[in-house]
Amino acid sequence: MTVGTSVDTNVELQEMEGLFDLLFPICRSITGPGVRESIQLLQKHIDLELLRVPTGTKVFDWTIPQEWHIREAWIKDSAGNKIIDFAKYNLHVVNYSAPLDQRMPLSELKQYINSMPTLPDAIPYVTSYYKRRSGFCMAHRQLESLPEGEYHAYIDSEFVNGELNLAHCVLPGSSDREILLSTYICHPSMANNELSGPLVATFLYKRLKKWTNRRFTYRFVFLPETIGSISYLHLFGQELKKQLYAGLVFTCLGGKDSSGAMPSLSYKTSRQETSHLDDFIQHIFQSGVVTGNIRPFTPIGGSDERQYCSPGFNLPVGQMARSVYGQYEAYHNSMDDKEFMTLQALMNSVDEIEQLLKAFEEDGYYVSQSPYGEVKLDQHDLYPDLNSPLNRSFSTNEQIDGRTHLNRVLTLLNYADGQHRLSEIAEKCETNIFEMLPIVQLLLQKNLLKGPYLEKRSWFD
């Protein structure tokens, strides 16, 4: 079995960069035209259905706010020169700012301005979704250099009754049990903390659509963070409780560490902590075929996994990241650009997550079709041949000695009792699921195994 999809990564990178360049300048928020424009661009790549939740709708403990529309914003000095301009960079305005048209001295203007003294050249990203206020953001170095005098602060925005928008699509599989892949589209011009998730989800969708045999059904969801996932659960929560098998929230899937290198994947477990996906990703990371680290679930910080894992739903949804939110200097400021994120990191995320999902498709319960005594291997042509491609390691492509191969065959047949997942059997063989997949395929072809099954089974089921 081949893990992953054969693709032209150069073509993918070009398409990804083109989509990034279109999405990055858009002023997104939790509602409004920026979200709709972003969904329209994504619809050219992925078969998304646009969903609408009207302003004022009660969604559990929340209420859908009015849409925020902004047309223009700037600050002018006493000579009429624009010192900051929303049209040039949308982080200059506090997201969801109320209208403002006022002349004031510098001392009063500073009360409207947010900056970051610890990163004096960065423009912070600031929001005020649920309390009406007006505000601007600028680099602290620029703020400190402003001379005394009169300034004109102007924000042309309005709040209107409209709707909250989200979007989803489904790739059907042979089973109606679903894997949820969710990401957010609500931040303005930031790369890693905004666009890495939607871009990885989009290109992962293209990969999975090419799979000829999907066992799971895959549900892709794009929504504004927090209020969007709460709204989605309001619409589809009971359906997910019945059908969802596992899920991932995509966030911050690019970035660099302090040395400038690309970080490994980082998985935050579901609230359940021992769901199949939690255990499986732990197994994969320990194998070293895909490198990564595990973070425990917490409702503090993070992203939409907090909503999917809220106690009323308690869905088996984890979160996948690289440069984890709040743990890098570029978080929520203008330093989070394409150079920091890197498209190559996103492509690696697509490759590695596809690899994980492909193996997860096979990590079920298998049932031996000859459970009484050992299988007579020679009559099934199962004694290992050192020249066989089967006897090469998936991880290193080095030859595996015949005894090791034989031991794996015997162990798999013995523990294929419908009570042990393939990843568990791989660990008993002191290896990983990737190394076991070719053996599984061979035994399936020889009608010595049946599976994989999602639930435990006996030989007599």
Short mmCIF file of C-alpha atoms in Angstrom, two decimals:
data_model
loop_
_atom_site.label_atom_id
_atom_site.label_comp_id
_atom_site.label_asym_id
_atom_site.label_seq_id
_atom_site.Cartn_x
_atom_site.Cartn_y
_atom_site.Cartn_z
CA MET A 1 0.00 0.00 0.00
CA THR A 2 1.26 3.49 -0.85
CA VAL A 3 0.87 5.99 1.95
CA GLY A 4 0.00 9.44 0.58
CA THR A 5 -0.90 10.69 -2.86
CA SER A 6 1.41 11.17 -5.81
CA VAL A 7 1.23 14.88 -6.68
CA ASP A 8 3.31 17.51 -8.39
CA THR A 9 4.33 19.56 -5.36
CA ASN A 10 5.71 22.38 -7.51
CA VAL A 11 2.27 22.87 -9.05
CA GLU A 12 0.68 22.68 -5.62
CA LEU A 13 3.08 25.28 -4.22
CA GLN A 14 2.31 27.66 -7.07
CA GLU A 15 -1.44 27.24 -6.57
CA MET A 16 -1.04 27.65 -2.81
CA GLU A 17 0.97 30.84 -3.20
CA GLY A 18 -1.56 32.25 -5.67
CA LEU A 19 -4.41 31.60 -3.25
CA PHE A 20 -2.43 33.02 -0.33
CA ASP A 21 -1.73 36.25 -2.24
CA LEU A 22 -5.44 36.70 -2.94
CA LEU A 23 -6.55 35.98 0.62
CA PHE A 24 -3.89 37.82 2.61
CA PRO A 25 -4.99 41.46 1.94
CA ILE A 26 -8.65 40.83 2.83
CA CYS A 27 -9.90 42.44 6.03
CA ARG A 28 -11.64 39.49 7.66
CA SER A 29 -13.51 39.57 10.93
CA ILE A 30 -16.05 37.31 12.62
CA THR A 31 -18.77 38.63 10.31
CA GLY A 32 -19.08 40.73 7.19
CA PRO A 33 -17.92 40.97 3.61
CA GLY A 34 -14.34 39.84 4.30
CA VAL A 35 -15.51 36.39 5.38
CA ARG A 36 -17.82 36.05 2.38
CA GLU A 37 -15.10 37.17 -0.04
CA SER A 38 -12.69 34.65 1.46
CA ILE A 39 -15.21 31.81 1.13
CA GLN A 40 -15.85 32.78 -2.51
CA LEU A 41 -12.13 32.51 -3.25
CA LEU A 42 -11.88 29.16 -1.47
CA GLN A 43 -14.90 27.87 -3.42
CA LYS A 44 -12.77 27.98 -6.57
CA HIS A 45 -10.64 25.22 -5.04
CA ILE A 46 -13.00 23.31 -2.75
CA ASP A 47 -16.71 22.50 -3.06
CA LEU A 48 -17.89 24.59 -0.11
CA GLU A 49 -21.52 25.24 0.74
CA LEU A 50 -22.08 28.72 2.21
CA LEU A 51 -24.08 28.69 5.46
CA ARG A 52 -25.83 31.66 7.06
CA VAL A 53 -26.85 32.38 10.65
CA PRO A 54 -28.85 35.67 10.94
CA THR A 55 -27.89 38.51 13.25
CA GLY A 56 -29.59 38.16 16.63
CA THR A 57 -29.83 34.35 16.49
CA LYS A 58 -29.31 32.76 19.89
CA VAL A 59 -26.66 30.02 19.67
CA PHE A 60 -26.39 28.37 23.08
CA ASP A 61 -25.07 31.08 25.44
CA TRP A 62 -24.10 33.43 22.59
CA THR A 63 -25.94 35.75 20.21
CA ILE A 64 -24.87 36.41 16.61
CA PRO A 65 -23.65 40.04 16.52
CA GLN A 66 -24.29 42.59 13.83
CA GLU A 67 -22.05 42.57 10.79
CA TRP A 68 -19.10 44.95 10.82
CA HIS A 69 -18.48 46.89 7.62
CA ILE A 70 -15.46 49.16 7.29
CA ARG A 71 -14.71 51.34 4.29
CA GLU A 72 -11.94 53.71 5.34
CA ALA A 73 -9.79 54.63 8.32
CA TRP A 74 -6.74 56.81 8.90
CA ILE A 75 -4.99 59.26 11.19
CA LYS A 76 -3.72 62.56 9.78
CA ASP A 77 -1.22 64.92 11.35
CA SER A 78 -1.64 68.69 11.57
CA ALA A 79 -0.33 69.08 8.00
CA GLY A 80 -2.93 66.66 6.63
CA ASN A 81 -0.47 63.79 6.03
CA LYS A 82 -1.76 60.29 6.75
CA ILE A 83 0.47 58.72 9.37
CA ILE A 84 -1.41 55.41 9.22
CA ASP A 85 -3.93 54.21 6.65
CA PHE A 86 -6.28 51.21 6.81
CA ALA A 87 -6.21 51.06 3.00
CA LYS A 88 -2.49 50.25 3.11
CA TYR A 89 -2.58 47.85 6.06
CA ASN A 90 -5.74 46.63 7.73
CA LEU A 91 -4.11 45.82 11.10
CA HIS A 92 -3.95 49.58 11.70
CA VAL A 93 -7.58 49.52 12.89
CA VAL A 94 -8.93 47.65 15.92
CA ASN A 95 -11.12 44.94 14.41
CA TYR A 96 -14.82 45.79 14.89
CA SER A 97 -14.07 49.46 15.58
CA ALA A 98 -17.00 51.86 15.91
CA PRO A 99 -17.13 54.98 13.68
CA LEU A 100 -14.94 57.92 14.67
CA ASP A 101 -14.36 61.40 13.24
CA GLN A 102 -12.54 63.59 15.70
CA ARG A 103 -9.69 66.08 15.95
CA MET A 104 -7.62 65.83 19.10
CA PRO A 105 -4.20 66.53 20.63
CA LEU A 106 -1.56 63.81 20.80
CA SER A 107 -2.24 63.11 24.48
CA GLU A 108 -5.86 62.24 23.68
CA LEU A 109 -4.99 60.37 20.47
CA LYS A 110 -2.71 58.01 22.38
CA GLN A 111 -5.75 56.73 24.29
CA TYR A 112 -7.03 55.31 20.99
CA ILE A 113 -3.74 53.69 19.91
CA ASN A 114 -2.48 50.18 20.71
CA SER A 115 1.20 49.29 20.33
CA MET A 116 3.72 46.68 21.51
CA PRO A 117 6.67 48.15 23.46
CA THR A 118 8.34 44.71 23.55
CA LEU A 119 8.24 44.50 19.72
CA PRO A 120 8.60 48.18 18.78
CA ASP A 121 8.50 47.65 15.00
CA ALA A 122 5.47 45.34 14.95
CA ILE A 123 1.85 46.42 14.52
CA PRO A 124 -0.39 44.49 16.95
CA TYR A 125 -3.65 42.78 16.00
CA VAL A 126 -6.41 43.90 18.39
CA THR A 127 -10.13 43.10 18.42
CA SER A 128 -13.21 44.38 20.22
CA TYR A 129 -16.02 42.19 18.92
CA TYR A 130 -18.53 42.43 21.74
CA LYS A 131 -17.89 45.90 23.19
CA ARG A 132 -18.23 48.96 20.99
CA ARG A 133 -15.08 51.05 20.93
CA SER A 134 -12.90 52.82 18.39
CA GLY A 135 -9.20 52.17 18.11
CA PHE A 136 -6.04 52.09 16.05
CA CYS A 137 -2.84 50.04 16.08
CA MET A 138 0.66 51.13 15.13
CA ALA A 139 4.27 50.23 15.70
CA HIS A 140 5.46 51.45 19.09
CA ARG A 141 8.52 53.09 17.55
CA GLN A 142 6.26 55.17 15.30
CA LEU A 143 4.00 56.06 18.23
CA GLU A 144 6.95 57.27 20.27
CA SER A 145 8.13 59.46 17.39
CA LEU A 146 4.87 61.39 16.94
CA PRO A 147 5.29 65.13 17.58
CA GLU A 148 2.90 67.19 19.66
CA GLY A 149 0.10 68.78 17.70
CA GLU A 150 -3.46 68.25 16.54
CA TYR A 151 -4.42 64.99 14.84
CA HIS A 152 -7.49 63.92 12.90
CA ALA A 153 -8.67 60.37 13.65
CA TYR A 154 -11.22 58.92 11.23
CA ILE A 155 -12.97 55.54 10.98
CA ASP A 156 -15.75 55.05 8.44
CA SER A 157 -17.47 51.88 9.66
CA GLU A 158 -20.95 50.71 10.52
CA PHE A 159 -22.80 47.84 12.16
CA VAL A 160 -25.68 46.33 10.22
CA ASN A 161 -28.11 43.47 10.66
CA GLY A 162 -26.95 40.65 8.44
CA GLU A 163 -25.55 37.20 9.12
CA LEU A 164 -22.62 35.16 10.30
CA ASN A 165 -21.16 33.07 7.48
CA LEU A 166 -19.50 29.69 7.60
CA ALA A 167 -18.98 26.95 5.03
CA HIS A 168 -18.59 23.20 4.82
CA CYS A 169 -18.38 20.29 2.43
CA VAL A 170 -18.31 16.51 2.70
CA LEU A 171 -16.20 13.89 0.93
CA PRO A 172 -18.16 10.63 1.29
CA GLY A 173 -16.47 7.36 2.20
CA SER A 174 -17.56 3.74 2.41
CA SER A 175 -18.61 4.40 6.02
CA ASP A 176 -20.83 7.23 7.25
CA ARG A 177 -18.54 7.63 10.27
CA GLU A 178 -16.91 11.03 9.87
CA ILE A 179 -13.59 12.75 10.37
CA LEU A 180 -13.99 16.49 10.95
CA LEU A 181 -11.29 18.83 9.62
CA SER A 182 -12.06 22.34 10.86
CA THR A 183 -10.28 25.66 10.45
CA TYR A 184 -11.04 29.35 10.96
CA ILE A 185 -11.36 32.32 8.60
CA CYS A 186 -11.75 35.46 10.72
CA HIS A 187 -8.36 37.15 11.09
CA PRO A 188 -7.19 39.93 8.75
CA SER A 189 -3.70 40.05 7.26
CA MET A 190 -1.84 37.39 9.20
CA ALA A 191 -0.26 34.34 7.63
CA ASN A 192 0.51 31.57 10.14
CA ASN A 193 -2.24 32.41 12.61
CA GLU A 194 -4.89 32.80 9.90
CA LEU A 195 -4.18 31.43 6.46
CA SER A 196 -2.08 28.37 7.30
CA GLY A 197 -5.14 26.45 8.46
CA PRO A 198 -7.45 27.20 5.49
CA LEU A 199 -4.64 26.60 2.99
CA VAL A 200 -3.66 23.25 4.51
CA ALA A 201 -7.33 22.22 4.66
CA THR A 202 -7.93 23.24 1.04
CA PHE A 203 -4.99 21.35 -0.40
CA LEU A 204 -5.62 18.38 1.87
CA TYR A 205 -9.16 18.29 0.45
CA LYS A 206 -7.71 18.12 -3.06
CA ARG A 207 -5.48 15.22 -2.03
CA LEU A 208 -8.24 13.27 -0.26
CA LYS A 209 -10.62 13.77 -3.16
CA LYS A 210 -8.19 11.76 -5.29
CA TRP A 211 -8.17 8.80 -2.92
CA THR A 212 -9.91 5.91 -4.64
CA ASN A 213 -10.98 4.13 -1.44
CA ARG A 214 -11.96 6.37 1.47
CA ARG A 215 -13.12 4.39 4.48
CA PHE A 216 -14.20 7.46 6.46
CA THR A 217 -16.39 10.33 5.36
CA TYR A 218 -14.50 13.62 5.66
CA ARG A 219 -16.24 16.83 6.72
CA PHE A 220 -14.31 20.06 5.98
CA VAL A 221 -15.46 23.15 7.88
CA PHE A 222 -14.36 26.80 7.47
CA LEU A 223 -15.72 29.28 10.00
CA PRO A 224 -15.00 32.30 12.18
CA GLU A 225 -13.22 31.22 15.34
CA THR A 226 -15.28 30.58 18.51
CA ILE A 227 -18.63 32.14 17.52
CA GLY A 228 -18.43 30.23 14.23
CA SER A 229 -17.79 26.81 15.74
CA ILE A 230 -20.46 27.45 18.38
CA SER A 231 -22.87 28.30 15.56
CA TYR A 232 -21.82 25.20 13.64
CA LEU A 233 -22.51 23.05 16.69
CA HIS A 234 -25.87 24.79 17.05
CA LEU A 235 -26.68 23.67 13.50
CA PHE A 236 -24.97 20.27 13.32
CA GLY A 237 -23.95 19.32 16.86
CA GLN A 238 -26.41 16.46 17.28
CA GLU A 239 -25.47 15.11 13.86
CA LEU A 240 -21.80 15.19 14.82
CA LYS A 241 -22.49 13.41 18.11
CA LYS A 242 -23.99 10.52 16.12
CA GLN A 243 -21.53 10.35 13.23
CA LEU A 244 -18.18 11.81 14.27
CA TYR A 245 -15.35 9.32 14.75
CA ALA A 246 -12.46 11.80 15.08
CA GLY A 247 -11.57 15.38 14.26
CA LEU A 248 -8.76 17.88 13.91
CA VAL A 249 -8.72 21.66 14.21
CA PHE A 250 -6.04 23.22 11.99
CA THR A 251 -4.24 26.31 13.27
CA CYS A 252 -0.74 27.82 13.05
CA LEU A 253 0.57 25.11 10.70
CA GLY A 254 3.55 27.11 9.46
CA GLY A 255 6.17 29.25 11.11
CA LYS A 256 9.76 29.09 12.28
CA ASP A 257 11.38 28.45 15.62
CA SER A 258 13.98 30.71 17.26
CA SER A 259 16.73 29.19 15.09
CA GLY A 260 14.77 29.81 11.89
CA ALA A 261 13.97 26.12 11.38
CA MET A 262 10.52 24.69 10.72
CA PRO A 263 9.02 23.20 13.91
CA SER A 264 7.61 19.69 14.01
CA LEU A 265 3.89 19.08 14.16
CA SER A 266 2.32 19.63 17.57
CA TYR A 267 -0.89 17.81 18.53
CA LYS A 268 -3.22 18.90 21.32
CA THR A 269 -5.32 15.97 22.50
CA SER A 270 -9.07 15.91 22.68
CA ARG A 271 -10.77 16.42 26.04
CA GLN A 272 -11.21 12.64 26.15
CA GLU A 273 -7.39 12.33 26.02
CA THR A 274 -7.56 8.63 25.08
CA SER A 275 -9.70 8.70 21.94
CA HIS A 276 -8.57 6.53 19.03
CA LEU A 277 -7.06 9.59 17.33
CA ASP A 278 -5.23 10.65 20.52
CA ASP A 279 -3.66 7.20 20.91
CA PHE A 280 -2.93 6.88 17.19
CA ILE A 281 -1.07 10.19 16.86
CA GLN A 282 0.94 9.35 19.98
CA HIS A 283 1.90 6.08 18.26
CA ILE A 284 2.87 7.84 15.02
CA PHE A 285 4.98 10.50 16.72
CA GLN A 286 6.76 7.87 18.79
CA SER A 287 7.54 5.94 15.60
CA GLY A 288 9.52 8.85 14.17
CA VAL A 289 8.05 8.40 10.68
CA VAL A 290 6.22 11.68 11.31
CA THR A 291 7.85 13.80 14.00
CA GLY A 292 5.83 15.76 16.51
CA ASN A 293 4.98 16.40 20.12
CA ILE A 294 1.84 15.96 22.19
CA ARG A 295 0.15 18.71 24.23
CA PRO A 296 -2.56 17.89 26.79
CA PHE A 297 -6.05 19.25 26.33
CA THR A 298 -6.91 22.48 28.12
CA PRO A 299 -9.95 24.77 27.73
CA ILE A 300 -7.66 27.75 28.28
CA GLY A 301 -6.38 29.28 25.06
CA GLY A 302 -6.24 27.29 21.88
CA SER A 303 -8.83 27.33 19.13
CA ASP A 304 -12.14 25.71 18.21
CA GLU A 305 -11.28 22.37 19.82
CA ARG A 306 -12.56 24.08 23.00
CA GLN A 307 -16.05 24.24 21.48
CA TYR A 308 -16.07 20.76 19.91
CA CYS A 309 -14.76 19.36 23.21
CA SER A 310 -17.14 21.34 25.45
CA PRO A 311 -18.69 18.91 27.95
CA GLY A 312 -22.14 18.86 26.32
CA PHE A 313 -20.58 17.53 23.11
CA ASN A 314 -17.22 16.08 24.25
CA LEU A 315 -16.34 15.15 20.69
CA PRO A 316 -13.03 13.35 19.95
CA VAL A 317 -11.49 16.42 18.32
CA GLY A 318 -7.83 17.36 18.73
CA GLN A 319 -5.82 20.23 17.32
CA MET A 320 -2.83 20.23 14.98
CA ALA A 321 -0.31 23.07 14.83
CA ARG A 322 3.40 23.79 14.30
CA SER A 323 4.30 27.22 15.68
CA VAL A 324 1.83 27.12 18.53
CA TYR A 325 -0.25 30.25 19.19
CA GLY A 326 1.20 32.53 21.86
CA GLN A 327 4.60 30.84 21.75
CA TYR A 328 6.27 32.84 18.98
CA GLU A 329 7.04 36.54 18.59
CA ALA A 330 4.97 36.98 15.44
CA TYR A 331 1.76 35.85 17.14
CA HIS A 332 -1.05 38.38 16.60
CA ASN A 333 1.04 41.07 14.97
CA SER A 334 2.37 42.24 11.62
CA MET A 335 5.47 40.04 11.84
CA ASP A 336 3.20 37.10 10.97
CA ASP A 337 3.72 37.29 7.21
CA LYS A 338 4.43 34.88 4.35
CA GLU A 339 8.16 34.92 5.06
CA PHE A 340 7.59 33.84 8.66
CA MET A 341 4.94 31.24 7.79
CA THR A 342 6.67 29.78 4.69
CA LEU A 343 4.71 27.91 2.06
CA GLN A 344 7.09 24.96 2.40
CA ALA A 345 5.96 24.48 6.00
CA LEU A 346 2.36 24.36 4.79
CA MET A 347 3.23 21.83 2.11
CA ASN A 348 4.98 19.69 4.73
CA SER A 349 1.85 19.94 6.87
CA VAL A 350 -0.31 18.75 3.97
CA ASP A 351 2.09 15.85 3.30
CA GLU A 352 2.36 14.74 6.91
CA ILE A 353 -1.33 15.09 7.80
CA GLU A 354 -2.29 13.18 4.65
CA GLN A 355 0.16 10.47 5.70
CA LEU A 356 -1.41 10.37 9.17
CA LEU A 357 -4.96 10.16 7.82
CA LYS A 358 -4.08 7.49 5.29
CA ALA A 359 -2.61 5.30 8.01
CA PHE A 360 -5.52 6.11 10.34
CA GLU A 361 -7.85 4.70 7.69
CA GLU A 362 -6.12 1.32 8.16
CA ASP A 363 -5.80 1.41 11.94
CA GLY A 364 -8.83 -0.65 12.73
CA TYR A 365 -9.55 -4.10 14.08
CA TYR A 366 -8.62 -7.11 11.95
CA VAL A 367 -9.92 -10.64 12.22
CA SER A 368 -7.90 -13.73 11.33
CA GLN A 369 -9.68 -16.14 9.01
CA SER A 370 -7.63 -19.07 10.35
CA PRO A 371 -7.69 -18.59 14.12
CA TYR A 372 -7.32 -22.23 15.24
CA GLY A 373 -3.64 -22.94 15.59
CA GLU A 374 -0.88 -21.27 13.60
CA VAL A 375 -1.34 -20.67 9.91
CA LYS A 376 0.80 -23.04 7.82
CA LEU A 377 2.73 -20.24 6.21
CA ASP A 378 4.52 -22.14 3.48
CA GLN A 379 1.31 -23.22 1.77
CA HIS A 380 0.38 -19.53 1.53
CA ASP A 381 3.85 -18.59 0.25
CA LEU A 382 4.41 -16.48 3.33
CA TYR A 383 7.94 -17.39 4.28
CA PRO A 384 10.00 -14.23 3.76
CA ASP A 385 12.13 -13.66 0.69
CA LEU A 386 14.97 -11.24 1.36
CA ASN A 387 14.74 -9.97 -2.22
CA SER A 388 11.06 -9.11 -1.83
CA PRO A 389 10.09 -5.42 -1.61
CA LEU A 390 8.00 -6.46 1.40
CA ASN A 391 11.20 -6.98 3.32
CA ARG A 392 12.29 -3.38 3.08
CA SER A 393 11.60 -0.87 5.82
CA PHE A 394 9.03 1.80 4.99
CA SER A 395 10.94 4.28 7.16
CA THR A 396 14.52 3.68 6.04
CA ASN A 397 14.14 1.56 2.88
CA GLU A 398 16.70 -0.81 4.38
CA GLN A 399 16.28 -4.57 4.17
CA ILE A 400 14.53 -6.29 7.05
CA ASP A 401 15.93 -9.68 7.98
CA GLY A 402 13.73 -12.66 7.33
CA ARG A 403 13.23 -13.52 11.00
CA THR A 404 11.91 -10.02 11.77
CA HIS A 405 9.49 -10.20 8.87
CA LEU A 406 8.32 -13.67 9.90
CA ASN A 407 7.81 -12.55 13.51
CA ARG A 408 5.63 -9.68 12.35
CA VAL A 409 3.48 -11.98 10.22
CA LEU A 410 3.02 -14.42 13.13
CA THR A 411 2.27 -11.66 15.63
CA LEU A 412 -0.25 -9.97 13.35
CA LEU A 413 -2.09 -13.23 12.69
CA ASN A 414 -2.16 -14.07 16.40
CA TYR A 415 -3.46 -10.69 17.58
CA ALA A 416 -5.90 -10.25 14.68
CA ASP A 417 -8.68 -11.27 17.03
CA GLY A 418 -10.93 -8.26 16.48
CA GLN A 419 -9.87 -6.89 19.85
CA HIS A 420 -6.55 -5.18 19.02
CA ARG A 421 -6.04 -2.27 16.64
CA LEU A 422 -3.27 -2.50 14.07
CA SER A 423 -1.25 0.22 15.83
CA GLU A 424 -1.40 -1.82 19.04
CA ILE A 425 -0.20 -4.93 17.20
CA ALA A 426 2.61 -2.89 15.62
CA GLU A 427 3.79 -1.87 19.08
CA LYS A 428 3.84 -5.51 20.14
CA CYS A 429 6.15 -6.02 17.14
CA GLU A 430 8.28 -3.09 18.38
CA THR A 431 7.61 -1.22 15.15
CA ASN A 432 5.01 1.19 13.74
CA ILE A 433 1.84 0.90 11.70
CA PHE A 434 3.59 2.01 8.50
CA GLU A 435 5.86 -1.04 8.63
CA MET A 436 2.85 -3.31 9.18
CA LEU A 437 0.70 -2.01 6.31
CA PRO A 438 2.39 -4.05 3.51
CA ILE A 439 1.99 -7.22 5.60
CA VAL A 440 -1.67 -6.44 6.20
CA GLN A 441 -2.25 -5.96 2.49
CA LEU A 442 -0.59 -9.27 1.68
CA LEU A 443 -2.65 -11.17 4.27
CA LEU A 444 -5.85 -9.53 3.04
CA GLN A 445 -5.01 -10.59 -0.52
CA LYS A 446 -4.49 -14.16 0.67
CA ASN A 447 -7.85 -14.10 2.50
CA LEU A 448 -6.15 -14.73 5.83
CA LEU A 449 -7.47 -11.47 7.32
CA LYS A 450 -10.64 -9.43 7.20
CA GLY A 451 -10.89 -5.78 8.14
CA PRO A 452 -10.30 -3.11 9.09
CA TYR A 453 -13.35 -2.65 11.32
CA LEU A 454 -14.08 0.48 13.35
CA GLU A 455 -15.38 -1.41 16.36
CA LYS A 456 -14.16 -4.51 18.15
CA ARG A 457 -15.40 -7.82 16.72
CA SER A 458 -15.18 -11.52 17.34
CA TRP A 459 -14.43 -14.23 14.76
CA PHE A 460 -18.09 -15.18 14.79
CA ASP A 461 -19.58 -11.75 13.99
#
